[in-house]
């Protein structure tokens, strides 16, 4: 059903004229955008683009695992079904107000690394709490995981900061989100398989903490003050 709506939305775009390059970006034969010095913009050769793509993919992995498995973690710890649902609603609902605050903080920082680390520490706290006392501090862990989910907003903000031109931002967004969402596909399935194989949530939560450590590392690299048009 959602694919049908997407196909309908695509129809107007097929008849719209292609816009000309803006923002001072040079255009090479064949329609390839170039940086300010006329060099072709090849994101597959950009360490910053790859760091941002992996960061995007890992934060999406964590978000999908949270949406899919957090209520079951609480239920297995003895939390009622209605309360587990409310806890998930709290995690997801925190994204709306924080999405207004996080981009403002991110754009004021020369490097977004400290923000990535702060968000990551909240995630570590939430996972550790789910491991050691899932029911005892259920609401606290939900708040921490809600803050950790703002890594999505940080990633989107960094996409706009890591390119100098409009076309560069568009290409970087397409690259980071395409690669990132592909990376996120196995996460929820792997967590379910680990839970079934081990009979508990220790192994899945340790996996989540390992992935979060990688997410923070990639986010710090992606958050450095540089642009993909400059060859970084």
Short mmCIF file of C-alpha atoms in Angstrom, two decimals:
data_model
loop_
_atom_site.label_atom_id
_atom_site.label_comp_id
_atom_site.label_asym_id
_atom_site.label_seq_id
_atom_site.Cartn_x
_atom_site.Cartn_y
_atom_site.Cartn_z
CA UNK A 1 0.00 0.00 0.00
CA UNK A 2 2.80 2.45 0.84
CA UNK A 3 4.65 1.53 -2.37
CA UNK A 4 1.55 2.42 -4.39
CA UNK A 5 1.42 5.88 -2.80
CA UNK A 6 5.11 6.37 -3.53
CA UNK A 7 4.55 5.42 -7.18
CA UNK A 8 1.72 7.96 -7.44
CA UNK A 9 3.93 10.65 -5.91
CA UNK A 10 6.61 9.87 -8.49
CA UNK A 11 4.36 10.69 -11.47
CA UNK A 12 4.52 14.50 -11.16
CA UNK A 13 8.30 14.39 -10.91
CA UNK A 14 8.52 12.59 -14.24
CA UNK A 15 7.01 15.56 -16.07
CA UNK A 16 8.80 18.33 -14.18
CA UNK A 17 11.80 19.89 -15.99
CA UNK A 18 15.23 19.22 -14.55
CA UNK A 19 16.51 22.27 -12.60
CA UNK A 20 19.79 23.80 -13.60
CA UNK A 21 22.79 23.58 -11.26
CA UNK A 22 22.75 26.22 -8.55
CA UNK A 23 24.94 27.36 -5.72
CA UNK A 24 28.05 27.93 -7.83
CA UNK A 25 28.68 24.24 -8.46
CA UNK A 26 30.30 23.53 -11.82
CA UNK A 27 28.68 20.93 -14.05
CA UNK A 28 30.80 18.59 -16.12
CA UNK A 29 29.79 16.78 -19.29
CA UNK A 30 27.29 14.08 -18.48
CA UNK A 31 25.77 16.07 -15.60
CA UNK A 32 28.39 15.33 -12.92
CA UNK A 33 28.62 18.07 -10.29
CA UNK A 34 32.07 19.29 -9.37
CA UNK A 35 33.53 21.09 -6.40
CA UNK A 36 34.57 24.73 -6.32
CA UNK A 37 37.85 23.91 -8.07
CA UNK A 38 36.19 21.93 -10.84
CA UNK A 39 37.05 18.52 -9.46
CA UNK A 40 34.36 15.84 -9.85
CA UNK A 41 32.47 15.06 -6.66
CA UNK A 42 33.05 11.35 -6.07
CA UNK A 43 31.51 10.45 -2.75
CA UNK A 44 32.70 6.84 -2.89
CA UNK A 45 36.23 8.21 -2.45
CA UNK A 46 35.33 10.52 0.44
CA UNK A 47 36.17 9.28 3.96
CA UNK A 48 33.72 11.82 5.39
CA UNK A 49 30.89 10.57 3.17
CA UNK A 50 31.53 6.96 4.19
CA UNK A 51 31.79 7.86 7.88
CA UNK A 52 28.50 9.72 7.65
CA UNK A 53 26.82 6.85 5.77
CA UNK A 54 27.92 4.27 8.34
CA UNK A 55 26.93 6.58 11.20
CA UNK A 56 23.50 6.98 9.60
CA UNK A 57 23.16 3.24 9.14
CA UNK A 58 24.13 2.37 12.71
CA UNK A 59 21.78 4.92 14.26
CA UNK A 60 18.98 3.60 12.05
CA UNK A 61 19.83 0.06 13.17
CA UNK A 62 19.53 1.08 16.82
CA UNK A 63 16.24 2.90 16.19
CA UNK A 64 14.64 -0.04 14.38
CA UNK A 65 15.78 -2.49 17.04
CA UNK A 66 14.35 -0.23 19.72
CA UNK A 67 11.03 0.04 17.92
CA UNK A 68 10.86 -3.68 17.28
CA UNK A 69 12.20 -5.23 20.47
CA UNK A 70 12.10 -2.77 23.39
CA UNK A 71 8.55 -3.70 24.47
CA UNK A 72 9.48 -7.39 24.48
CA UNK A 73 12.56 -6.70 26.60
CA UNK A 74 10.35 -4.99 29.14
CA UNK A 75 7.71 -7.72 28.95
CA UNK A 76 10.31 -10.43 29.60
CA UNK A 77 11.42 -8.44 32.67
CA UNK A 78 7.90 -8.54 34.10
CA UNK A 79 6.59 -5.18 32.93
CA UNK A 80 2.93 -5.19 31.92
CA UNK A 81 1.98 -4.96 28.25
CA UNK A 82 0.30 -1.57 28.63
CA UNK A 83 3.28 -0.10 30.49
CA UNK A 84 5.71 -1.53 27.93
CA UNK A 85 3.69 0.19 25.22
CA UNK A 86 3.78 3.48 27.11
CA UNK A 87 7.55 3.17 27.55
CA UNK A 88 8.02 2.72 23.81
CA UNK A 89 5.73 5.69 23.18
CA UNK A 90 7.91 7.76 25.50
CA UNK A 91 11.07 6.76 23.62
CA UNK A 92 9.60 7.64 20.24
CA UNK A 93 7.70 10.71 21.43
CA UNK A 94 10.83 12.40 22.78
CA UNK A 95 12.11 12.77 19.23
CA UNK A 96 9.61 15.50 18.35
CA UNK A 97 10.61 18.19 20.90
CA UNK A 98 14.29 17.28 20.80
CA UNK A 99 14.34 17.57 16.99
CA UNK A 100 13.96 21.34 17.44
CA UNK A 101 16.85 21.59 19.89
CA UNK A 102 19.46 19.21 18.45
CA UNK A 103 19.97 20.90 15.04
CA UNK A 104 20.46 24.26 16.75
CA UNK A 105 23.16 22.79 18.99
CA UNK A 106 24.78 20.95 16.09
CA UNK A 107 25.07 24.00 13.84
CA UNK A 108 26.63 26.07 16.61
CA UNK A 109 29.44 23.58 17.04
CA UNK A 110 32.48 23.69 14.80
CA UNK A 111 32.68 19.90 15.17
CA UNK A 112 29.68 17.77 16.01
CA UNK A 113 31.83 15.11 17.68
CA UNK A 114 31.00 16.18 21.26
CA UNK A 115 27.28 16.04 20.49
CA UNK A 116 27.68 12.57 18.96
CA UNK A 117 29.50 11.41 22.10
CA UNK A 118 26.88 12.89 24.44
CA UNK A 119 24.04 11.21 22.56
CA UNK A 120 26.00 7.96 22.48
CA UNK A 121 26.58 8.02 26.23
CA UNK A 122 22.82 8.24 26.74
CA UNK A 123 22.44 5.16 24.58
CA UNK A 124 25.08 3.28 26.56
CA UNK A 125 23.30 4.20 29.78
CA UNK A 126 19.98 2.96 28.43
CA UNK A 127 21.38 -0.36 27.19
CA UNK A 128 23.29 -0.93 30.41
CA UNK A 129 20.16 -0.26 32.42
CA UNK A 130 18.13 -2.69 30.30
CA UNK A 131 20.80 -5.31 30.93
CA UNK A 132 21.17 -4.88 34.68
CA UNK A 133 17.74 -3.70 35.88
CA UNK A 134 15.23 -3.52 33.01
CA UNK A 135 12.14 -3.24 35.22
CA UNK A 136 13.60 -1.34 38.16
CA UNK A 137 14.60 1.73 36.15
CA UNK A 138 12.32 1.22 33.16
CA UNK A 139 11.30 4.87 32.77
CA UNK A 140 14.86 6.16 33.15
CA UNK A 141 16.13 3.79 30.46
CA UNK A 142 13.32 4.89 28.15
CA UNK A 143 14.31 8.54 28.58
CA UNK A 144 17.97 7.77 27.86
CA UNK A 145 17.08 5.78 24.76
CA UNK A 146 14.79 8.59 23.62
CA UNK A 147 17.72 10.99 23.77
CA UNK A 148 19.93 8.44 22.02
CA UNK A 149 17.44 8.30 19.14
CA UNK A 150 18.21 11.94 18.34
CA UNK A 151 21.30 10.63 16.57
CA UNK A 152 18.97 10.57 13.54
CA UNK A 153 18.56 14.35 13.75
CA UNK A 154 22.30 14.79 14.26
CA UNK A 155 22.97 12.73 11.12
CA UNK A 156 20.53 14.75 9.02
CA UNK A 157 22.05 18.01 10.27
CA UNK A 158 25.57 16.85 9.46
CA UNK A 159 24.52 16.00 5.91
CA UNK A 160 23.77 19.67 5.40
CA UNK A 161 27.02 20.75 7.05
CA UNK A 162 29.41 18.45 5.20
CA UNK A 163 28.78 19.84 1.71
CA UNK A 164 29.27 23.37 0.38
CA UNK A 165 26.67 23.45 -2.40
CA UNK A 166 23.03 22.53 -2.88
CA UNK A 167 23.81 19.77 -5.39
CA UNK A 168 26.53 18.49 -3.06
CA UNK A 169 24.08 18.23 -0.16
CA UNK A 170 21.58 16.38 -2.37
CA UNK A 171 24.16 13.85 -3.51
CA UNK A 172 25.57 13.38 -0.02
CA UNK A 173 22.06 12.89 1.37
CA UNK A 174 21.25 10.26 -1.25
CA UNK A 175 24.55 8.46 -0.66
CA UNK A 176 24.44 8.50 3.15
CA UNK A 177 20.80 7.47 3.42
CA UNK A 178 20.96 4.80 0.70
CA UNK A 179 24.02 3.13 2.19
CA UNK A 180 22.79 3.72 5.74
CA UNK A 181 19.36 2.17 5.35
CA UNK A 182 20.84 -0.86 3.58
CA UNK A 183 23.19 -1.34 6.54
CA UNK A 184 20.28 -1.17 8.97
CA UNK A 185 18.30 -4.04 7.42
CA UNK A 186 19.93 -7.02 9.24
CA UNK A 187 19.91 -5.46 12.74
CA UNK A 188 16.42 -6.31 14.02
CA UNK A 189 16.59 -9.81 12.52
CA UNK A 190 19.97 -10.47 14.11
CA UNK A 191 18.77 -9.32 17.53
CA UNK A 192 15.77 -11.63 17.29
CA UNK A 193 17.98 -14.55 16.25
CA UNK A 194 20.38 -13.91 19.15
CA UNK A 195 17.51 -13.76 21.62
CA UNK A 196 16.11 -17.02 20.34
CA UNK A 197 19.50 -18.73 20.30
CA UNK A 198 20.57 -17.62 23.80
CA UNK A 199 17.18 -17.47 25.50
CA UNK A 200 17.78 -13.97 26.88
CA UNK A 201 18.70 -10.38 26.13
CA UNK A 202 22.31 -10.29 27.31
CA UNK A 203 23.83 -11.11 23.92
CA UNK A 204 21.55 -8.74 21.98
CA UNK A 205 22.26 -5.87 24.37
CA UNK A 206 26.00 -6.48 24.21
CA UNK A 207 25.70 -6.39 20.42
CA UNK A 208 23.83 -3.11 20.64
CA UNK A 209 26.55 -1.60 22.82
CA UNK A 210 29.23 -2.75 20.38
CA UNK A 211 27.33 -1.23 17.45
CA UNK A 212 26.85 1.97 19.44
CA UNK A 213 30.60 2.20 20.04
CA UNK A 214 31.15 1.95 16.27
CA UNK A 215 28.39 4.51 15.72
CA UNK A 216 30.10 7.02 18.00
CA UNK A 217 33.46 6.52 16.29
CA UNK A 218 31.95 7.05 12.84
CA UNK A 219 29.95 10.04 14.07
CA UNK A 220 33.05 11.72 15.47
CA UNK A 221 34.82 11.23 12.14
CA UNK A 222 31.81 12.50 10.20
CA UNK A 223 31.45 15.46 12.53
CA UNK A 224 34.84 16.97 11.76
CA UNK A 225 34.79 20.47 10.20
CA UNK A 226 35.33 19.57 6.53
CA UNK A 227 33.36 19.24 3.31
CA UNK A 228 33.15 16.44 0.78
CA UNK A 229 33.80 18.85 -2.14
CA UNK A 230 37.29 19.45 -0.73
CA UNK A 231 38.22 15.79 -1.18
CA UNK A 232 37.74 14.82 2.49
#
